């Protein structure tokens, strides 16, 4: 943990990563940040004790650069950084849809690049971060990325060819659960419950179900069957979900998210 790490374009996820790293034992003095607005940089200094720098200063000083700007801003950032990045710097990209080749073509030959797709539960140390190596990244580089992102949740290494699918499943995944909770809350209100009570019932049920999925080792079908009594309430609800094509809609939605990730990788904006 003695190496210097810089987070460039430090928004909510970047700040969550910083605070997680500090809790995991990284010294704030070893953490650099850049931000578009000076007041944001000063806010990060005050809150976490990290050092605000410019993008070129980060490139010259840090051993690892974590790029957390929006995908549409990545090209301009690399143009600014390229003259200052030695080939031995580790570049970690958190931009959805951008392949490691995009960075390798713009940086010094041999620069190691690792691609990471994390998600918003990083804000509560429950992220799912998917990690892929570029052409020049070694096992040691992947281990560094795992150490960093392991501070805010779980990590998983996959071939880069699977990143678009992972983006659809876990990168966008929290939004699907929020959408489902929103719909179930509306249903609770329709059934006569106050909104706050419907919300509490659904959220705790979701937490309990997630913990069972994680800790029981049982297949989700088995867990569902344990709740589904013959001619009972649950099977009637499941029948309506099937009649309305919810399973097919979920599959189609995930395919659409994957396809959009591929479009972003190809440079298509609209």
Short mmCIF file of C-alpha atoms in Angstrom, two decimals:
data_model
loop_
_atom_site.label_atom_id
_atom_site.label_comp_id
_atom_site.label_asym_id
_atom_site.label_seq_id
_atom_site.Cartn_x
_atom_site.Cartn_y
_atom_site.Cartn_z
CA UNK A 1 0.00 0.00 0.00
CA UNK A 2 3.02 2.31 -0.22
CA UNK A 3 2.46 3.18 -3.87
CA UNK A 4 0.77 6.41 -4.87
CA UNK A 5 -2.65 6.16 -6.48
CA UNK A 6 -4.43 8.99 -8.28
CA UNK A 7 -8.17 9.12 -8.94
CA UNK A 8 -8.87 11.37 -11.92
CA UNK A 9 -12.28 12.98 -12.30
CA UNK A 10 -13.37 12.22 -8.75
CA UNK A 11 -17.16 12.04 -8.67
CA UNK A 12 -19.37 9.98 -6.35
CA UNK A 13 -17.91 6.61 -7.31
CA UNK A 14 -14.36 7.95 -7.25
CA UNK A 15 -14.92 9.40 -3.79
CA UNK A 16 -16.45 6.14 -2.57
CA UNK A 17 -13.35 4.36 -3.82
CA UNK A 18 -11.08 6.81 -1.99
CA UNK A 19 -12.91 6.47 1.32
CA UNK A 20 -12.96 2.68 0.99
CA UNK A 21 -9.23 2.58 0.34
CA UNK A 22 -8.56 4.74 3.40
CA UNK A 23 -10.68 2.44 5.57
CA UNK A 24 -8.75 -0.51 4.14
CA UNK A 25 -5.45 0.99 5.27
CA UNK A 26 -4.21 3.25 2.48
CA UNK A 27 -2.56 6.41 3.77
CA UNK A 28 -4.36 9.57 2.59
CA UNK A 29 -0.92 11.04 1.84
CA UNK A 30 -0.52 8.37 -0.86
CA UNK A 31 -3.81 9.26 -2.55
CA UNK A 32 -4.05 12.01 -5.18
CA UNK A 33 -7.23 13.38 -6.73
CA UNK A 34 -8.19 15.56 -9.65
CA UNK A 35 -11.51 17.32 -10.14
CA UNK A 36 -12.92 19.64 -12.75
CA UNK A 37 -13.90 22.28 -10.20
CA UNK A 38 -11.35 23.67 -7.67
CA UNK A 39 -13.99 23.76 -4.93
CA UNK A 40 -14.66 20.05 -5.44
CA UNK A 41 -10.95 19.29 -5.13
CA UNK A 42 -10.75 21.28 -1.90
CA UNK A 43 -13.81 19.48 -0.58
CA UNK A 44 -12.06 16.14 -1.12
CA UNK A 45 -8.94 17.41 0.63
CA UNK A 46 -10.95 18.56 3.64
CA UNK A 47 -13.08 15.45 3.88
CA UNK A 48 -10.45 12.75 3.29
CA UNK A 49 -7.03 14.34 3.70
CA UNK A 50 -6.03 13.49 0.12
CA UNK A 51 -3.94 15.72 -2.13
CA UNK A 52 -5.57 17.57 -5.07
CA UNK A 53 -3.34 17.84 -8.15
CA UNK A 54 -3.69 18.59 -11.84
CA UNK A 55 -4.08 15.77 -14.35
CA UNK A 56 -0.47 16.13 -15.65
CA UNK A 57 0.85 16.18 -12.07
CA UNK A 58 -1.05 12.98 -11.32
CA UNK A 59 0.38 11.34 -14.44
CA UNK A 60 3.94 12.25 -13.45
CA UNK A 61 3.63 11.34 -9.76
CA UNK A 62 1.28 8.41 -9.22
CA UNK A 63 2.14 4.75 -9.75
CA UNK A 64 -1.48 3.94 -10.60
CA UNK A 65 -3.98 6.20 -12.34
CA UNK A 66 -7.69 5.43 -11.96
CA UNK A 67 -9.67 7.22 -14.67
CA UNK A 68 -13.27 7.78 -13.58
CA UNK A 69 -14.42 10.47 -16.02
CA UNK A 70 -17.45 9.92 -18.24
CA UNK A 71 -16.86 7.84 -21.38
CA UNK A 72 -17.43 10.83 -23.66
CA UNK A 73 -14.68 12.77 -21.83
CA UNK A 74 -12.06 10.01 -21.91
CA UNK A 75 -10.50 10.92 -25.25
CA UNK A 76 -9.81 14.49 -24.17
CA UNK A 77 -8.38 13.32 -20.85
CA UNK A 78 -6.00 10.91 -22.58
CA UNK A 79 -4.86 13.67 -24.94
CA UNK A 80 -3.96 15.71 -21.87
CA UNK A 81 -2.26 12.84 -20.04
CA UNK A 82 -0.39 11.07 -22.85
CA UNK A 83 2.70 13.35 -22.93
CA UNK A 84 3.21 12.84 -19.19
CA UNK A 85 2.57 9.12 -18.61
CA UNK A 86 5.63 6.83 -18.54
CA UNK A 87 5.05 3.36 -19.98
CA UNK A 88 5.35 1.74 -16.54
CA UNK A 89 2.28 3.48 -15.11
CA UNK A 90 -0.73 1.30 -14.43
CA UNK A 91 -3.90 2.74 -15.98
CA UNK A 92 -7.22 1.58 -14.56
CA UNK A 93 -10.29 2.63 -16.53
CA UNK A 94 -13.73 2.78 -14.95
CA UNK A 95 -15.49 4.01 -18.10
CA UNK A 96 -18.35 1.87 -19.37
CA UNK A 97 -18.00 0.49 -22.87
CA UNK A 98 -14.45 1.67 -23.62
CA UNK A 99 -12.04 -1.18 -24.45
CA UNK A 100 -8.45 -1.31 -23.23
CA UNK A 101 -7.29 -0.96 -26.84
CA UNK A 102 -8.66 2.62 -26.83
CA UNK A 103 -6.10 3.51 -24.15
CA UNK A 104 -3.25 1.43 -25.55
CA UNK A 105 -3.49 3.19 -28.91
CA UNK A 106 -3.20 6.62 -27.26
CA UNK A 107 -0.51 5.93 -24.66
CA UNK A 108 3.14 4.88 -24.79
CA UNK A 109 3.72 1.37 -26.21
CA UNK A 110 3.57 -1.27 -23.51
CA UNK A 111 1.49 0.78 -21.05
CA UNK A 112 -0.48 -1.64 -18.83
CA UNK A 113 -4.23 -1.01 -18.83
CA UNK A 114 -6.87 -2.70 -16.68
CA UNK A 115 -10.57 -2.23 -17.35
CA UNK A 116 -12.97 -2.23 -14.38
CA UNK A 117 -16.75 -2.07 -14.37
CA UNK A 118 -18.01 -1.32 -10.88
CA UNK A 119 -21.46 -0.21 -9.73
CA UNK A 120 -23.11 2.27 -7.37
CA UNK A 121 -23.23 -0.02 -4.30
CA UNK A 122 -19.57 1.02 -4.00
CA UNK A 123 -21.13 3.89 -2.04
CA UNK A 124 -22.01 1.38 0.73
CA UNK A 125 -19.01 -0.98 0.29
CA UNK A 126 -21.15 -3.58 -1.52
CA UNK A 127 -19.93 -3.06 -5.08
CA UNK A 128 -19.51 -5.74 -7.71
CA UNK A 129 -16.38 -4.81 -9.68
CA UNK A 130 -15.50 -6.76 -12.81
CA UNK A 131 -11.83 -6.63 -13.83
CA UNK A 132 -10.20 -7.37 -17.19
CA UNK A 133 -6.59 -7.14 -18.35
CA UNK A 134 -5.41 -5.27 -21.40
CA UNK A 135 -2.66 -6.55 -23.69
CA UNK A 136 0.21 -5.47 -21.43
CA UNK A 137 -1.34 -5.95 -17.98
CA UNK A 138 0.21 -8.68 -15.82
CA UNK A 139 -1.10 -10.71 -12.91
CA UNK A 140 0.51 -8.17 -10.60
CA UNK A 141 -1.44 -5.35 -12.27
CA UNK A 142 -4.67 -7.28 -11.87
CA UNK A 143 -3.83 -7.91 -8.21
CA UNK A 144 -3.39 -4.16 -7.69
CA UNK A 145 -6.78 -3.47 -9.25
CA UNK A 146 -8.37 -6.16 -7.08
CA UNK A 147 -6.76 -4.70 -3.95
CA UNK A 148 -8.09 -1.24 -4.77
CA UNK A 149 -11.62 -2.19 -5.75
CA UNK A 150 -11.82 -4.90 -3.09
CA UNK A 151 -11.94 -2.03 -0.60
CA UNK A 152 -15.52 -1.26 -1.68
CA UNK A 153 -16.95 -4.72 -2.34
CA UNK A 154 -16.40 -7.91 -4.29
CA UNK A 155 -14.22 -8.31 -7.40
CA UNK A 156 -14.32 -10.76 -10.27
CA UNK A 157 -11.82 -11.24 -13.10
CA UNK A 158 -13.25 -11.96 -16.57
CA UNK A 159 -11.92 -11.84 -20.14
CA UNK A 160 -12.49 -8.44 -21.67
CA UNK A 161 -14.82 -10.04 -24.24
CA UNK A 162 -17.31 -10.56 -21.39
CA UNK A 163 -17.23 -6.98 -20.11
CA UNK A 164 -20.30 -5.84 -22.09
CA UNK A 165 -22.36 -8.68 -20.62
CA UNK A 166 -21.10 -7.84 -17.12
CA UNK A 167 -21.99 -4.19 -17.66
CA UNK A 168 -25.54 -5.25 -18.50
CA UNK A 169 -25.82 -7.56 -15.48
CA UNK A 170 -24.00 -5.79 -12.65
CA UNK A 171 -22.98 -2.36 -13.90
CA UNK A 172 -26.60 -1.46 -14.65
CA UNK A 173 -27.95 -4.14 -12.31
CA UNK A 174 -28.78 -1.99 -9.26
CA UNK A 175 -31.15 0.10 -11.39
CA UNK A 176 -33.21 -2.99 -12.22
CA UNK A 177 -33.65 -3.79 -8.54
CA UNK A 178 -34.59 -0.18 -7.75
CA UNK A 179 -37.11 -0.33 -10.60
CA UNK A 180 -38.59 -3.56 -9.19
CA UNK A 181 -38.82 -2.12 -5.68
CA UNK A 182 -40.54 0.98 -7.11
CA UNK A 183 -43.12 -1.21 -8.86
CA UNK A 184 -43.68 -3.41 -5.81
CA UNK A 185 -44.12 -0.34 -3.61
CA UNK A 186 -46.81 0.97 -5.96
CA UNK A 187 -48.45 -2.45 -5.78
CA UNK A 188 -48.38 -2.30 -1.98
CA UNK A 189 -50.11 1.08 -2.07
CA UNK A 190 -52.72 -0.33 -4.46
CA UNK A 191 -53.31 -3.16 -1.98
CA UNK A 192 -53.98 -0.64 0.79
CA UNK A 193 -50.63 -0.17 2.54
CA UNK A 194 -49.07 3.21 3.37
CA UNK A 195 -46.03 3.94 1.21
CA UNK A 196 -43.54 3.85 4.09
CA UNK A 197 -44.74 0.47 5.32
CA UNK A 198 -44.76 -1.00 1.81
CA UNK A 199 -41.23 0.30 1.29
CA UNK A 200 -39.95 -1.22 4.55
CA UNK A 201 -41.57 -4.58 3.83
CA UNK A 202 -40.07 -4.78 0.35
CA UNK A 203 -36.57 -3.54 1.21
CA UNK A 204 -36.14 -5.95 4.12
CA UNK A 205 -37.50 -8.80 2.01
CA UNK A 206 -34.98 -7.91 -0.69
CA UNK A 207 -32.09 -7.81 1.80
CA UNK A 208 -33.11 -11.14 3.31
CA UNK A 209 -33.49 -12.78 -0.09
CA UNK A 210 -30.10 -11.46 -1.24
CA UNK A 211 -28.36 -12.79 1.88
CA UNK A 212 -30.00 -16.20 1.38
CA UNK A 213 -28.83 -16.27 -2.24
CA UNK A 214 -25.30 -15.35 -1.19
CA UNK A 215 -24.94 -17.57 1.86
CA UNK A 216 -27.14 -20.65 1.38
CA UNK A 217 -25.43 -22.14 -1.67
CA UNK A 218 -28.87 -23.08 -2.98
CA UNK A 219 -29.99 -22.52 -6.57
CA UNK A 220 -32.50 -19.64 -6.84
CA UNK A 221 -35.09 -22.07 -8.22
CA UNK A 222 -34.82 -24.13 -5.03
CA UNK A 223 -35.15 -21.06 -2.84
CA UNK A 224 -38.19 -19.92 -4.80
CA UNK A 225 -39.78 -23.35 -4.56
CA UNK A 226 -39.35 -23.25 -0.77
CA UNK A 227 -41.70 -20.24 -0.71
CA UNK A 228 -44.15 -21.62 -3.28
CA UNK A 229 -46.86 -23.77 -1.69
CA UNK A 230 -49.34 -25.74 -3.82
CA UNK A 231 -52.33 -23.57 -4.75
CA UNK A 232 -50.97 -20.81 -2.52
CA UNK A 233 -50.46 -17.09 -2.88
CA UNK A 234 -46.94 -17.22 -4.31
CA UNK A 235 -47.70 -19.56 -7.20
CA UNK A 236 -50.60 -17.35 -8.22
CA UNK A 237 -48.26 -14.36 -8.31
CA UNK A 238 -45.62 -16.33 -10.27
CA UNK A 239 -48.28 -17.37 -12.80
CA UNK A 240 -49.13 -13.71 -13.45
CA UNK A 241 -45.45 -12.80 -13.85
CA UNK A 242 -45.09 -15.56 -16.44
CA UNK A 243 -48.35 -14.59 -18.17
CA UNK A 244 -47.05 -11.03 -18.54
CA UNK A 245 -43.73 -12.14 -19.93
CA UNK A 246 -41.60 -10.72 -17.12
CA UNK A 247 -38.83 -13.29 -17.61
CA UNK A 248 -38.64 -12.59 -21.35
CA UNK A 249 -38.71 -8.84 -20.72
CA UNK A 250 -35.75 -9.10 -18.34
CA UNK A 251 -33.74 -11.07 -20.87
CA UNK A 252 -34.55 -8.54 -23.59
CA UNK A 253 -33.63 -5.65 -21.28
CA UNK A 254 -30.22 -7.16 -20.47
CA UNK A 255 -29.55 -7.80 -24.15
CA UNK A 256 -30.39 -4.14 -24.87
CA UNK A 257 -27.96 -2.97 -22.17
CA UNK A 258 -25.23 -5.23 -23.54
CA UNK A 259 -25.82 -3.96 -27.07
CA UNK A 260 -25.61 -0.34 -25.89
CA UNK A 261 -22.32 -1.09 -24.16
CA UNK A 262 -21.01 -2.43 -27.47
CA UNK A 263 -22.19 0.72 -29.25
CA UNK A 264 -20.36 2.89 -26.74
CA UNK A 265 -17.21 0.85 -27.37
CA UNK A 266 -17.54 1.50 -31.10
CA UNK A 267 -17.86 5.26 -30.50
CA UNK A 268 -21.59 5.56 -31.22
CA UNK A 269 -23.10 8.27 -29.00
CA UNK A 270 -26.81 8.23 -30.01
#
